[in-house]
Coordinates of C-alpha atoms and ligand atoms in Angstrom, one line a residue:
M1 CA -1.3 -30.8 52.6
P2 CA -3.4 -33.8 53.8
K3 CA -1.6 -37.0 54.0
V4 CA -2.2 -40.5 52.7
H5 CA 0.0 -43.5 53.6
L6 CA 1.3 -45.9 51.0
L7 CA 2.7 -49.3 51.9
D8 CA 6.2 -49.7 50.5
Y9 CA 6.7 -53.4 50.7
V10 CA 7.8 -54.6 47.3
A11 CA 9.7 -53.3 44.3
G12 CA 7.0 -51.8 42.1
N13 CA 6.4 -49.3 39.4
I14 CA 4.3 -47.1 41.6
R15 CA 5.6 -43.7 40.7
S16 CA 2.3 -43.1 38.8
L17 CA 0.3 -43.7 41.9
V18 CA 2.3 -41.1 43.8
N19 CA 1.9 -38.7 40.9
A20 CA -1.9 -39.2 40.9
I21 CA -2.2 -38.7 44.6
E22 CA -0.1 -35.6 44.5
K23 CA -2.1 -34.3 41.6
L24 CA -5.2 -34.5 43.9
G25 CA -3.5 -32.3 46.5
Y26 CA -2.4 -35.0 48.9
E27 CA 1.0 -35.8 50.3
V28 CA 2.3 -39.3 50.2
D29 CA 3.9 -40.7 53.3
W30 CA 5.5 -44.1 53.0
I31 CA 5.0 -46.9 55.4
R32 CA 8.2 -48.8 55.5
S33 CA 7.7 -51.0 58.6
P34 CA 4.7 -52.7 60.2
D35 CA 5.3 -50.5 63.3
D36 CA 4.4 -47.4 61.2
V37 CA 1.0 -48.7 60.1
P38 CA -0.8 -47.5 63.3
R39 CA 0.1 -43.9 62.4
A40 CA -1.7 -44.2 59.1
E41 CA -5.2 -42.8 58.9
K42 CA -5.8 -43.5 55.2
L43 CA -3.8 -46.5 54.0
I44 CA -3.3 -47.6 50.4
L45 CA -2.0 -51.1 49.4
P46 CA -0.6 -50.9 45.9
G47 CA -0.3 -54.3 44.3
V48 CA 2.2 -55.2 41.7
G49 CA 3.4 -58.5 40.1
H50 CA 2.5 -61.8 41.5
F51 CA -0.1 -62.8 44.1
G52 CA 2.3 -65.1 45.9
H53 CA 5.2 -62.7 45.8
C54 CA 3.0 -59.8 47.1
L55 CA 1.6 -61.8 50.0
S56 CA 4.8 -63.4 51.0
Q57 CA 6.6 -60.1 51.0
L58 CA 3.8 -58.7 53.2
S59 CA 3.8 -61.7 55.5
Q60 CA 7.6 -61.9 55.8
A61 CA 7.9 -58.2 56.7
G62 CA 5.2 -58.8 59.3
Y63 CA 2.6 -56.5 57.7
L64 CA -0.4 -58.8 57.7
P65 CA -1.6 -58.3 61.4
A66 CA -1.0 -54.6 61.1
I67 CA -3.1 -54.3 58.0
Q68 CA -5.9 -56.5 59.5
K69 CA -5.9 -54.2 62.6
H70 CA -6.1 -51.1 60.5
I71 CA -9.1 -52.5 58.7
K72 CA -10.8 -53.7 61.9
Q73 CA -10.4 -50.3 63.4
G74 CA -12.5 -48.9 60.6
K75 CA -9.9 -46.7 59.1
P76 CA -10.0 -46.0 55.4
F77 CA -8.2 -48.7 53.4
M78 CA -7.8 -48.9 49.7
A79 CA -6.2 -51.8 47.7
I80 CA -5.2 -51.7 44.0
C81 CA -4.9 -54.5 41.5
V82 CA -3.0 -57.4 43.2
G83 CA -3.9 -55.5 46.4
L84 CA -7.6 -56.3 45.7
Q85 CA -6.6 -59.9 45.0
A86 CA -4.8 -60.1 48.3
L87 CA -8.1 -59.4 50.1
F88 CA -9.5 -62.7 49.0
E89 CA -8.7 -66.1 50.5
G90 CA -6.4 -67.3 47.7
S91 CA -5.6 -67.4 44.0
V92 CA -4.8 -70.2 41.6
E93 CA -1.7 -68.2 40.7
D94 CA -0.1 -69.4 43.9
P95 CA -2.4 -72.0 45.5
D96 CA -0.1 -72.5 48.5
V97 CA -0.1 -68.9 49.6
P98 CA -3.1 -67.7 51.6
G99 CA -4.6 -64.3 51.0
L100 CA -5.8 -62.0 53.7
G101 CA -9.2 -63.7 53.7
V102 CA -11.1 -60.4 54.2
I103 CA -13.4 -61.5 51.3
K104 CA -14.5 -65.1 50.7
G105 CA -13.4 -66.6 47.4
T106 CA -10.4 -67.7 45.3
L107 CA -9.3 -66.1 42.1
G108 CA -9.0 -68.0 38.9
R109 CA -7.2 -67.3 35.6
F110 CA -8.9 -65.8 32.6
D111 CA -9.7 -68.3 29.9
D112 CA -7.3 -67.7 27.1
S113 CA -8.9 -70.1 24.6
T114 CA -10.7 -67.3 22.8
K115 CA -9.0 -64.2 23.9
S116 CA -5.7 -62.6 24.8
V117 CA -4.4 -63.0 28.3
P118 CA -3.4 -60.8 30.2
H119 CA -6.5 -58.7 30.0
I120 CA -5.0 -55.3 29.2
G121 CA -6.9 -52.2 28.5
W122 CA -9.8 -50.0 29.3
N123 CA -12.9 -51.7 30.6
S124 CA -15.9 -50.9 32.7
A125 CA -16.5 -50.9 36.5
S126 CA -20.3 -51.1 36.4
T127 CA -22.3 -50.9 39.5
A128 CA -26.0 -50.2 40.1
A129 CA -25.2 -48.5 43.3
Q130 CA -25.9 -44.8 43.0
S131 CA -22.4 -44.0 44.1
M132 CA -19.5 -46.3 44.7
Y133 CA -16.6 -44.0 45.1
D134 CA -17.8 -42.1 42.1
L135 CA -17.4 -44.9 39.6
R136 CA -19.5 -44.0 36.6
Q137 CA -21.4 -46.3 34.3
D138 CA -20.0 -44.7 31.1
S139 CA -16.5 -44.3 32.3
K140 CA -13.7 -46.8 31.4
Y141 CA -10.8 -47.8 33.7
Y142 CA -7.4 -49.3 32.9
Y143 CA -7.0 -52.9 33.8
V144 CA -4.0 -55.2 33.4
H145 CA -4.2 -58.6 35.0
T146 CA -4.2 -62.4 34.2
Y147 CA -6.1 -63.6 37.3
R148 CA -9.6 -62.4 38.2
M149 CA -12.4 -63.0 40.7
P150 CA -15.4 -64.2 38.6
Y151 CA -18.5 -62.4 39.4
I152 CA -21.3 -64.6 40.6
K153 CA -24.5 -62.6 41.1
G154 CA -25.4 -62.1 44.8
E155 CA -22.4 -63.9 46.2
L156 CA -20.3 -61.0 47.4
E157 CA -23.4 -58.9 48.0
S158 CA -24.6 -61.5 50.5
Q159 CA -21.3 -60.8 52.4
G160 CA -22.2 -57.1 52.4
W161 CA -20.0 -56.0 49.6
T162 CA -20.9 -53.6 46.9
V163 CA -19.5 -54.8 43.6
A164 CA -18.6 -53.2 40.3
T165 CA -17.9 -55.5 37.4
G166 CA -16.2 -55.6 34.0
T167 CA -16.8 -58.0 31.2
Y168 CA -14.0 -59.6 29.1
G169 CA -15.2 -61.9 26.4
T170 CA -17.8 -64.0 28.0
E171 CA -16.4 -63.6 31.5
T172 CA -17.8 -61.1 34.0
F173 CA -15.3 -60.3 36.7
V174 CA -15.0 -58.2 39.9
G175 CA -13.7 -54.8 38.9
A176 CA -14.0 -53.2 42.3
V177 CA -15.5 -54.0 45.7
A178 CA -16.3 -51.8 48.7
K179 CA -17.7 -52.3 52.2
G180 CA -17.5 -49.9 55.1
N181 CA -14.0 -48.5 55.2
I182 CA -12.6 -50.8 52.5
Y183 CA -12.4 -50.0 48.8
A184 CA -10.5 -52.2 46.4
T185 CA -10.1 -51.9 42.6
Q186 CA -8.8 -54.5 40.2
F187 CA -8.1 -51.6 37.8
H188 CA -5.4 -48.9 38.2
P189 CA -7.1 -45.7 39.1
E190 CA -3.8 -43.8 38.8
K191 CA -3.7 -44.9 35.1
S192 CA -7.3 -44.4 34.3
G193 CA -7.3 -40.8 33.3
V194 CA -9.9 -38.4 34.7
A195 CA -12.2 -41.3 35.7
G196 CA -9.5 -42.9 37.7
L197 CA -8.5 -39.6 39.5
R198 CA -12.2 -39.1 40.3
T199 CA -12.6 -42.4 42.1
L200 CA -9.2 -42.0 43.9
R201 CA -10.4 -38.5 45.1
A202 CA -13.6 -40.1 46.3
F203 CA -11.6 -42.4 48.5
L204 CA -9.2 -39.7 49.7
T205 CA -12.0 -37.4 50.7
G206 CA -14.1 -40.2 52.2
Q207 CA -17.1 -39.2 50.2
G208 CA -17.4 -42.6 48.4
A209 CA -18.0 -44.7 51.5
D210 CA -21.2 -43.0 52.6
A211 CA -23.4 -43.9 49.7
L212 CA -22.5 -47.5 49.0
G213 CA -25.5 -49.2 47.4
T214 CA -26.8 -52.7 47.6
A215 CA -28.1 -53.4 44.2
T216 CA -26.3 -56.3 42.5
A217 CA -23.7 -55.5 39.9
A218 CA -25.3 -57.9 37.4
E219 CA -28.5 -55.8 37.4
S220 CA -26.5 -52.8 36.4
A221 CA -24.1 -54.6 34.0
A222 CA -27.2 -55.8 32.1
S223 CA -28.4 -52.2 31.9
S224 CA -25.1 -51.1 30.4
I225 CA -24.8 -51.6 26.7
K226 CA -21.3 -50.2 26.7
D227 CA -19.7 -52.8 28.8
G228 CA -16.5 -54.6 27.7
L229 CA -13.0 -54.0 26.6
T230 CA -12.5 -51.0 24.4
R231 CA -10.4 -50.8 21.3
R232 CA -7.1 -49.4 22.4
V233 CA -5.5 -46.6 20.4
I234 CA -1.9 -45.8 21.2
A235 CA 0.2 -42.8 20.3
C236 CA 3.9 -43.5 19.8
L237 CA 6.8 -41.1 19.9
D238 CA 10.2 -42.0 18.5
V239 CA 12.6 -39.8 20.4
R240 CA 16.2 -38.9 19.7
A241 CA 18.7 -36.1 19.9
N242 CA 19.0 -34.2 16.6
D243 CA 22.2 -32.9 15.2
Q244 CA 22.0 -29.8 17.4
G245 CA 21.7 -32.0 20.5
D246 CA 18.0 -31.2 21.2
L247 CA 15.7 -34.0 22.2
V248 CA 13.1 -34.2 19.5
V249 CA 10.2 -36.4 18.4
T250 CA 11.0 -37.7 15.0
K251 CA 9.5 -40.2 12.6
G252 CA 11.1 -42.1 9.8
D253 CA 10.1 -43.9 6.6
Q254 CA 11.1 -47.5 6.9
Y255 CA 13.2 -46.3 9.9
D256 CA 15.1 -43.6 8.1
V257 CA 14.4 -40.5 10.2
R258 CA 16.5 -38.0 8.1
E259 CA 15.0 -35.5 5.8
K260 CA 15.0 -36.5 2.1
D261 CA 16.5 -33.1 1.0
D262 CA 20.2 -32.4 0.9
S263 CA 20.3 -31.3 4.5
R264 CA 19.7 -34.9 5.7
N265 CA 18.7 -33.4 9.1
V266 CA 16.9 -35.5 11.6
R267 CA 13.2 -34.8 11.2
N268 CA 12.0 -32.7 14.1
L269 CA 8.3 -33.0 14.7
G270 CA 8.1 -31.5 18.2
K271 CA 8.9 -31.8 21.9
P272 CA 8.2 -35.2 23.6
V273 CA 6.6 -34.0 26.9
E274 CA 4.3 -31.5 25.2
M275 CA 3.3 -34.0 22.5
A276 CA 2.5 -36.7 25.0
K277 CA 0.3 -34.4 26.9
K278 CA -1.6 -33.4 23.8
Y279 CA -2.2 -37.0 22.9
Y280 CA -3.4 -37.8 26.4
E281 CA -5.9 -34.9 26.1
D282 CA -7.0 -36.1 22.7
G283 CA -7.9 -39.4 24.3
A284 CA -4.9 -41.7 23.6
D285 CA -5.3 -44.8 25.7
E286 CA -1.5 -45.2 26.1
V287 CA 1.6 -43.3 25.2
T288 CA 4.8 -45.0 24.1
F289 CA 8.2 -43.4 23.9
L290 CA 10.9 -45.2 21.9
N291 CA 14.4 -43.9 22.6
I292 CA 15.6 -44.8 19.1
T293 CA 19.3 -44.1 19.5
S294 CA 19.6 -45.3 23.1
F295 CA 21.7 -42.1 23.8
R296 CA 24.8 -44.3 23.6
D297 CA 27.3 -41.8 25.0
C298 CA 25.4 -40.6 27.9
P299 CA 25.8 -41.8 31.6
I300 CA 22.8 -44.0 32.2
A301 CA 21.6 -42.0 35.3
D302 CA 21.4 -38.9 33.1
L303 CA 19.5 -40.4 30.2
P304 CA 17.3 -37.6 28.9
M305 CA 14.5 -40.1 28.6
L306 CA 14.3 -40.4 32.4
E307 CA 13.5 -36.7 32.6
V308 CA 10.9 -37.0 29.8
L309 CA 9.2 -39.8 31.8
R310 CA 9.3 -37.8 35.1
Q311 CA 7.7 -34.8 33.5
T312 CA 5.2 -36.6 31.4
S313 CA 4.0 -38.8 34.2
Q314 CA 3.0 -35.7 36.2
T315 CA 0.4 -34.7 33.7
V316 CA -0.5 -37.9 31.7
F317 CA -2.6 -40.4 33.6
V318 CA -2.6 -43.2 31.1
P319 CA 0.0 -46.0 30.8
L320 CA 3.4 -44.9 29.7
T321 CA 5.8 -47.3 27.9
V322 CA 9.4 -46.6 27.3
G323 CA 11.7 -48.6 25.0
G324 CA 15.2 -48.4 23.6
G325 CA 18.4 -49.5 25.2
I326 CA 16.9 -51.8 27.8
R327 CA 19.7 -54.4 28.0
D328 CA 22.7 -55.2 30.1
T329 CA 25.2 -52.6 29.4
V330 CA 28.4 -50.8 30.5
D331 CA 28.0 -47.3 31.7
T332 CA 30.3 -44.5 30.5
D333 CA 32.5 -44.9 33.7
G334 CA 32.9 -48.6 33.0
T335 CA 30.3 -49.8 35.6
K336 CA 28.2 -52.7 34.5
V337 CA 24.5 -52.0 34.6
T338 CA 21.8 -54.7 34.1
A339 CA 18.7 -54.4 32.0
L340 CA 16.7 -54.8 35.3
E341 CA 18.5 -51.8 36.8
I342 CA 17.8 -49.7 33.7
A343 CA 14.1 -50.8 33.8
T344 CA 14.0 -49.9 37.5
M345 CA 15.2 -46.4 36.7
Y346 CA 12.5 -46.0 34.2
F347 CA 9.8 -47.3 36.5
K348 CA 10.9 -45.0 39.2
S349 CA 10.7 -42.1 36.8
G350 CA 7.1 -42.9 35.9
A351 CA 7.1 -45.6 33.2
D352 CA 4.5 -48.3 33.6
K353 CA 6.0 -50.7 31.0
V354 CA 9.4 -51.1 29.4
S355 CA 9.7 -52.3 25.8
I356 CA 12.6 -54.5 24.7
G357 CA 13.7 -54.7 21.1
S358 CA 17.2 -56.0 20.0
D359 CA 17.9 -57.8 23.3
A360 CA 14.8 -59.9 22.9
V361 CA 15.9 -61.2 19.6
I362 CA 19.3 -62.2 21.0
A363 CA 17.6 -63.8 24.0
A364 CA 15.3 -65.7 21.7
E365 CA 18.2 -67.0 19.6
E366 CA 19.8 -68.3 22.7
Y367 CA 16.5 -69.9 23.9
Y368 CA 16.3 -72.0 20.7
S369 CA 20.0 -72.8 20.7
L370 CA 19.7 -74.2 24.2
G371 CA 16.7 -76.4 23.3
R372 CA 13.9 -74.1 24.4
K373 CA 15.2 -74.0 28.0
L374 CA 14.8 -71.0 30.3
F375 CA 17.5 -70.1 32.9
G376 CA 15.8 -67.0 34.3
N377 CA 18.7 -64.8 33.3
T378 CA 17.3 -62.9 30.3
A379 CA 16.2 -59.2 30.7
I380 CA 12.6 -60.3 29.9
E381 CA 12.6 -62.9 32.7
Q382 CA 14.3 -60.7 35.2
I383 CA 12.1 -57.7 34.7
S384 CA 8.9 -59.7 34.5
R385 CA 9.8 -61.5 37.7
A386 CA 10.4 -58.3 39.5
Y387 CA 7.6 -56.1 38.1
G388 CA 5.1 -58.6 36.5
N389 CA 4.7 -59.8 32.9
Q390 CA 2.4 -56.8 32.2
A391 CA 5.3 -54.5 32.6
V392 CA 7.4 -56.1 29.8
V393 CA 6.6 -55.3 26.2
V394 CA 8.6 -56.8 23.4
S395 CA 9.0 -54.5 20.4
V396 CA 9.5 -56.4 17.2
D397 CA 10.9 -54.9 14.0
P398 CA 10.2 -57.4 11.2
K399 CA 10.9 -57.1 7.5
R400 CA 9.4 -59.1 4.7
V401 CA 11.5 -61.7 2.9
Y402 CA 9.9 -63.0 -0.2
V403 CA 10.2 -66.5 -1.5
L404 CA 9.1 -68.3 -4.5
K405 CA 8.2 -71.7 -3.0
V406 CA 6.7 -72.9 0.3
D407 CA 9.7 -75.0 1.0
A408 CA 12.3 -72.4 0.1
T409 CA 13.0 -71.6 3.8
R410 CA 12.7 -73.3 7.2
H411 CA 10.8 -70.2 8.4
N412 CA 7.1 -69.7 9.1
I413 CA 5.8 -68.4 5.8
I414 CA 2.5 -67.0 4.6
E415 CA 1.0 -66.8 1.2
T416 CA 0.6 -63.1 0.5
K417 CA -1.9 -61.1 -1.4
F418 CA 1.0 -58.7 -2.2
P419 CA 3.6 -60.7 -4.1
G420 CA 7.2 -59.6 -4.1
P421 CA 9.2 -57.8 -6.8
K422 CA 9.7 -60.9 -8.8
G423 CA 6.1 -62.1 -8.3
E424 CA 7.1 -64.3 -5.3
P425 CA 3.8 -65.5 -3.8
Y426 CA 5.1 -66.2 -0.3
C427 CA 6.9 -64.4 2.4
W428 CA 8.2 -64.6 5.9
Y429 CA 9.0 -61.9 8.3
A430 CA 12.7 -61.6 9.4
C431 CA 13.4 -60.1 12.8
T432 CA 15.9 -57.2 12.8
I433 CA 17.9 -55.6 15.6
R434 CA 19.6 -52.2 16.0
G435 CA 16.7 -50.2 14.6
G436 CA 16.4 -52.4 11.5
R437 CA 20.0 -52.2 10.6
E438 CA 20.8 -55.9 11.1
T439 CA 18.6 -58.8 9.9
R440 CA 18.7 -62.0 11.8
D441 CA 17.9 -65.6 10.9
M442 CA 14.8 -65.6 13.1
D443 CA 11.2 -65.2 12.0
V444 CA 8.6 -63.2 13.8
V445 CA 6.6 -66.3 14.9
E446 CA 9.7 -67.8 16.5
L447 CA 10.5 -64.6 18.3
A448 CA 6.9 -64.1 19.5
Q449 CA 6.7 -67.6 20.9
A450 CA 10.1 -67.4 22.6
V451 CA 9.4 -64.1 24.3
E452 CA 6.0 -65.3 25.4
A453 CA 7.6 -68.3 27.0
M454 CA 10.1 -65.9 28.8
G455 CA 7.3 -63.9 30.3
A456 CA 6.7 -60.9 28.0
G457 CA 3.2 -59.5 28.6
E458 CA 2.6 -57.9 25.3
L459 CA 4.0 -57.5 21.8
L460 CA 4.5 -54.2 20.0
L461 CA 4.5 -55.4 16.4
N462 CA 6.1 -52.9 14.1
C463 CA 6.7 -53.6 10.4
I464 CA 9.7 -51.9 8.6
D465 CA 8.1 -52.3 5.2
K466 CA 5.0 -50.3 6.4
D467 CA 6.6 -47.8 8.7
G468 CA 5.8 -44.2 7.7
S469 CA 4.0 -45.4 4.6
N470 CA 0.5 -44.1 5.5
S471 CA -0.7 -47.2 3.6
G472 CA -2.4 -49.1 6.4
F473 CA -1.2 -51.8 8.8
D474 CA 0.3 -55.1 7.5
L475 CA -2.8 -57.2 8.2
E476 CA -1.1 -60.4 7.1
L477 CA 1.7 -60.0 9.6
I478 CA -0.7 -59.2 12.4
T479 CA -2.8 -62.2 11.6
Q480 CA 0.2 -64.5 11.6
V481 CA 1.5 -63.3 14.9
K482 CA -1.9 -63.3 16.6
Q483 CA -2.4 -66.9 15.7
A484 CA 1.0 -67.8 17.2
V485 CA 0.6 -66.3 20.8
K486 CA -1.9 -65.7 23.5
I487 CA -0.4 -62.4 24.8
P488 CA -1.9 -59.2 23.5
V489 CA -0.5 -57.7 20.3
I490 CA -0.3 -54.0 19.5
A491 CA -0.4 -53.5 15.7
S492 CA 2.0 -50.8 14.6
S493 CA 3.4 -49.2 11.4
G494 CA 1.5 -47.8 8.4
A495 CA -1.5 -46.0 9.9
G496 CA -2.3 -43.1 7.7
N497 CA -6.0 -42.3 8.5
P498 CA -8.8 -43.4 10.8
G499 CA -10.0 -46.0 8.3
H500 CA -6.8 -47.9 8.8
F501 CA -7.6 -48.3 12.5
E502 CA -11.0 -49.6 11.7
E503 CA -9.6 -52.0 9.1
V504 CA -7.1 -53.5 11.6
F505 CA -9.7 -53.9 14.3
D506 CA -12.2 -55.3 11.9
Q507 CA -10.0 -57.7 9.9
T508 CA -7.6 -59.0 12.5
T509 CA -8.0 -59.8 16.2
T510 CA -5.3 -57.3 17.2
D511 CA -5.6 -56.0 20.8
A512 CA -4.5 -52.5 20.2
A513 CA -3.4 -50.3 17.3
L514 CA -0.7 -47.6 17.3
G515 CA -0.1 -44.6 15.2
A516 CA 2.8 -42.2 15.0
G517 CA 3.4 -40.1 11.9
M518 CA -0.2 -39.2 11.1
F519 CA -0.6 -37.8 14.6
H520 CA 2.7 -36.0 14.7
R521 CA 2.2 -34.3 11.3
G522 CA -1.2 -33.2 12.4
E523 CA -3.0 -35.1 9.6
Y524 CA -5.5 -36.6 12.1
T525 CA -5.9 -36.4 15.9
V526 CA -6.4 -39.3 18.2
K527 CA -9.9 -38.0 18.9
Q528 CA -10.8 -38.1 15.2
V529 CA -9.6 -41.8 15.1
K530 CA -11.8 -42.6 18.1
D531 CA -14.8 -40.7 16.9
Y532 CA -14.5 -42.6 13.6
L533 CA -14.2 -46.0 15.3
R534 CA -17.2 -45.1 17.4
S535 CA -19.2 -44.1 14.3
K536 CA -18.5 -47.6 13.0
G537 CA -19.9 -49.2 16.1
L538 CA -16.6 -50.0 17.8
L539 CA -16.3 -49.5 21.5
V540 CA -13.8 -46.8 22.4
R541 CA -12.9 -44.8 25.5
L542 CA -13.5 -41.1 25.0
F543 CA -11.4 -38.5 26.9
E544 CA -13.3 -37.1 29.9
G545 CA -12.3 -33.5 30.4
Ligands
LIG601 O1 16.5 -52.4 20.2 O2 15.7 -52.4 22.6 O3 17.3 -50.6 21.8 O4 14.9 -50.7 21.1 C1 14.9 -49.8 20.1 C2 13.5 -49.4 19.8 O5 13.5 -48.3 18.9 C3 12.7 -50.5 19.1 O6 11.4 -50.5 19.7 C4 12.6 -50.0 17.6 O7 11.4 -50.3 17.1 C5 12.8 -48.5 17.8 N1 13.5 -47.9 16.6 C6 14.8 -48.0 16.4 N2 15.2 -47.3 15.3 C7 14.0 -46.7 14.9 C8 13.9 -45.9 13.7 O8 12.8 -45.5 13.3 N3 15.0 -45.5 13.1 N4 11.7 -46.8 15.6 C9 13.0 -47.1 15.7 C10 10.8 -47.6 15.4 C11 8.6 -47.8 14.8 C12 7.4 -47.6 15.4 C13 6.6 -46.4 14.7 C14 5.6 -47.2 13.9 C15 4.4 -46.3 13.5 N5 9.6 -46.9 15.3 O9 7.2 -47.6 16.7 O10 6.2 -45.6 15.7 O11 6.2 -47.8 12.8 O12 4.8 -45.4 12.6 P1 3.8 -44.8 11.5 O13 2.4 -44.9 12.2 O14 4.2 -43.4 11.3 O15 3.8 -45.7 10.4 P2 16.2 -51.6 21.4

């Protein structure tokens, strides 16, 4: 098998990249010291987390001269995400840390006054060049980043670079650059489905470098009417062991996953790995697994969900999130295991993000009780510091609490179009923990703002009242939360048909929408949802076979 060398310089969730490379028929050989760099023919620099962290790790380990030499020798070099950023002179993320300076320019932060930041999701990498490592005008690629190199027409081209761009809101940014033996992508090819594998293959086979064009990216971006971030559709699988001990995908109504008949069996809707693959092939932009019982009596290293992730990540090349049981805990043999260690096991098994539920509520309560101070010791802070904010999702399980008057509670209330059982015109959303079994004195706005401050990159916003109802998303809840935070929000609970997805994208500013039951029961496919959204003029990514 031909080899490709991967720099192993920082803790990162790069299992997916290894899987993608292996899928393309290459063997990954790790570079674990600067002395090993000269033996690399094709070298990939994966980038995770922080610009400063990434560069200081490289610098402290003595990698910088070795990388520069590899590049100067004209050997193939690819950099991904923060790896692309490292090629520039610097970034406002860490102004004191210099970049490699291979490309002139300094990265800035996306403007979050009118849009969510980080920029998460599927966007273009448009280039007029006939071929830039097989990037295609109509394809979409998976991005997740807060800092970006703004695209200024002609600037990088005058330094000899071919540029591909994406557009987020009104900002056009550098999505990929190439020159001679160097190829760098801001997006994650390993998470970009078939389109991502195609460009990775072009780098590995060396076919992409031959035909680099010179036309400016702006010319091509203008010619593309399909530019911009797509509407993200996510399939979610609630997973647990049933009474026979088999791992099954289940789905509750208001979080009750047992059959309504006398058997009270756990609803069994299928096998997690197979269903995830089907959703990927139907065009799901992400797949989320929620381990809804946390497998409490199982040694952590044997968590069945780790194997689910390992198997799924070998065939599913879109982002995978896993939630349930991510908290400091004590293993069955009495050993203490931190949330960060559990998250690390999941990342090593192929997860791209972890989702934290109950523990986030407890941490938020502590945050307020300590006067909104952060001490860096919560699971959210620790995991986001090690793996980047984008790797930490907070899953929220709110429930409506109706009140008669505006001043009936200290909580953030809304006036609702759907009054309570006694005609109450107002409500607030109480956060719950332990799968909705325990309600806390914290509202959803308080939680969202606290976890944003701690470094969560995204919110998975469920709604217990709507869960499994097939009656559409809770638009009032989503609007309230969207107004409270800058980080992206995934609307969840209540999807029953494609129209509900259109409704949530049309009537709220949600960044993504998630469905579960309607897909599992076979009522609609992800493809049908996307086709419908497209027919209504919304931009979506379609599966490329
Ligand atoms: O608290 O960190 O251990 O995480 C537990 C995780 O498991 C949380 O994310 C919590 O939401 C989830 N969870 C716990 N119990 C249940 C349950 O159903 N009994 N599932 C549960 C939550 C909700 C959604 C669902 C949407 C869409 N599932 O993710 O997929 O409501 O459903 P629909 O489209 O069919 O309406 P921790």
